[in-house]
Amino acid sequence: QESMHAYAANVYTTVVEELMKGKQRKFIAVEQEFFRLWWDMVATDTQKQQVHQLLQEGRLEFVIGGQVMHDEAVTLIDDQILQLTEGHGFLYETFGFRPQFSWHVDPFGASATTPTLFALAGFNAHLISRIDYDLKADMQKNKKLQFVWQGSPSLSERQEIFTHVMDQYSYCTPSQLPFSNRSGFFWNGFATFPDPPKDGVYPNMSLPVTDANLHLYAQTMVANIKERAAWFRTGEVLWPWGCDKQFFNASVQYSNMDLLVDYINKHSAEFGVTVQYATVSDYFQAVYSRNLTWEIRDSQDFLPYSTEPFQAWTGFYTSRSTLKGIARRASSLLFAGESFFTQYVRKHPEGSICKCKALKQLQSLRWAVSEVQHHDGITGTESPKVKDMYLNNLMHGMVNVKKLMASIIFDINNAKKNGEVYSSVYTKGSGKPDVDLYVVVYNPLAWNITTFVTVSVSNEAMSVYDELGHSVPAQVQSSMESQSTYDLYILVEISGLSYRKYSIKPLDGKQSAFIGRSIKYKRRDLTRADQQGRQLFPVVNSCYQIVFDQNTNLMHSITDRETNQTVQFTQEFLEYHVNGDTKKGPISDNYLFAPNASAVPVSKAVGLEVMSGNLVTEIRQYFYSNLTSQDYIYAVYTRLYSVPEGYDGKLLCRRIEQEYSVGPLELNREAVLRTSTDLNTKQLLYTDNNGYQIQKRPFKVYVNNTVARNYYPMVQSAYIEDDTTRLMLLAERAHGVSSQGNGQVEVMLHRRLWNNLQWDLNNNLTLNDSSVVRPVIWLILGTKAVTNTLYQTSGLALEHRPVVMFGALSGDKPKLPRRLQQNPVHDLPVTVPPNLHLQTLSIPGWKYSSNHAEQVRSIRMGKQKQGDADFSRVLLRIRHLYEDGEDPVLSQPVMVDLKSLLKGLGSVEAVEERSLTGTWDVNTLERWKWKTAQYPGKRFFKSRETSEDFIVTVHPKEIRTFFVYFQVQ
């Protein structure tokens, strides 16, 4: 909002006005969040008409077209797709416009997922800028900044995309002018916050172009164009005119630019250059028409990113861990809310909930989750007040969706409001002893799940029953959070996209929950522990034996009981000490990680408590700075699960769940958990790109900054392995991760920094984050074959844990309505095989026609549909989770009968296969085919047809997008 006031609204207002004044002028715009704020709150009817005209003439062009320019390192693929779809839906509905080029100039490093997404969205070319400085210099020298990128090994040439890397000048016009002490080519100067200056004089305005300096300006511009031309293979040079926060006074910009462009073109014989205003589309069209043969780049990404020897941008993989965590919880709740609402609309057409209001509740969270994907959002590279805005918007959207889900449950069960369903967004609900608590648990995944949900209760003597009054396995134990409450673990078994209801009652003589018993061990002094003989004790479930050393209270080894393989396994917290004074050397900040030296162990003493019960064993370790410290800054809670006979406990048994408590840290400390094993990994690490694919990360030695340059983002998974055994880490938020030694993997969990770099101080970017963070990581240890079958489903099970909603029925009011108690058999569940993921099931609400000619016609005639959203169109996405050849069984293509898959929602009448964001019919989408040595013929890409009988075959790594229409009930 402040940016809108300070400059952004003026960009659109003045640019539209200036474009109308000169047919030669052009402009590109990216982020829809800003544009939509202007369109909805500022633009006049005349300006709106002018935008329509300029888009039709190709003089205003939207590139990327998402809500934001998303970060590439720490975002999840689902959220990238969401924010892209959100922006594209608006552009198509409003203008019939579909972006076909990217402009990813500012994310800090480039992921290999992005080219695949943009190809699937129908783009013809992709443009990036921030890659390692030394790599860019090398590519520039050898004219290799342009290539055809096959971002996905499995989709390879089918979803390849031509990619342009900007040269060393990146996306701004050169800022230094030899003949002036002011900035170059920025005649409107630089935006000021919070208010524009009253006199219209901005700081650092470039010298206006006059007869006296026109030739000097032209010489400077031409020299720069020629310097850049030497780095590319064609005679066209993309010269980006603008920068951050530019064009808020487009009149002064264009009037000076016009003079310069005209002068160069009049003297083109002398300069050897002609200049024209262009859009990204114009540039790529020119390069494409040269018909050159381009090199292919494989699926290797451009991460991490360094700008100088001591500037490794690997700190932001962990910065503001709380924001990263909440952004992911919000995304997961949105995922659940979308499918819950879609099923409600389909199955309960007579329901009493106002669908338009419900859609607005979902849209508030779609918008919040979309905006936080910005490359200065989830990255943690914003000032505290902007971080607070992201958090407020996320929390507001989450409350809306929780309310919606609770009201749907009420409506379905026609409950008279005698029981208040209240939803707890972050706190676990606590039932008072005189109140019967019931929980409604929704499984948002399209698989049957068996897992535990945790509810906070005030009493140890509890029983849990399902809808039929049958007793449900549960365990209650004293809470790690507080002395006065207990954690109740309930074993839930729920089919795909379904919910179950459980009632929790104070003990009434019948079978009660198991009670977890605590054993506290003496605090151990780590500095002296190694002198004594080891005293080992095991903690066991059906899959693992974890051995602890009583002399240190640390983990000692883990045995995989299936293969009897034992891995030495120790974990410790360490801190990197970093410098905050620019006079003393390189600094760490929100973006950069610059450790002074190796990490230092933080604790000299460890306390241990074991809570053991029939279902859950929880090992609580507390790390103290010395033997007598009162408080701890670090703790680990490790949980091992045992499942009774008759339940499918494979995934539960196989995961070692760890929750960490870290903070508040001291200033200029970066906290890591280092896990050391005796696996001979040769220091090779594997990490994911955006939860979509895995990248191989060999340890690289550099002259400077080797530690920081070997940090990589882990969005959802990372692993190390030797010839036989793999240790897999699954995460519910992004972290920096590294292997700094053979058999080791370390995860950065938290950072607290302060520095005196002027730029950071000016922008309040000091990351003095005094919070306590509580991330969760699941560990899976086993053979490659076993971990291969488990890691995809487990990663998604962690991402999309069941949504738990609480209701309380106080004693003096009627018990649950009969239907609520006796409704164990729910409608038909929605299930897909374990190598597929139902990535989207939602009602977008778009009013556009899916027939392009019709959509364009109605916009041209000003007849866009007014009124209510369209609730008849369901958006469905199915993703194949495996790479080609990754697993003998799970890598096979899968045939899906959409009619049968969705029969619980009604009778499918029609299915249209669409591009990733829904704006293209795949049968009419023809992307440019760039010539490569591998494929010399220039041909357009044609997508595969969907068969008439609603059966589709999903191949490895494909993401297939459909509009589904059901017969009217």
XYZ file of C-alpha atoms in Angstrom, residues 150 498 570 635 692 696 809:
7
model
C 15.376 -28.892 -20.567
C -12.737 -37.440 3.533
C 24.836 -38.483 16.261
C 15.735 -28.795 22.356
C 9.320 -31.111 -7.666
C 22.783 -33.572 -7.115
C -20.447 -29.781 23.648
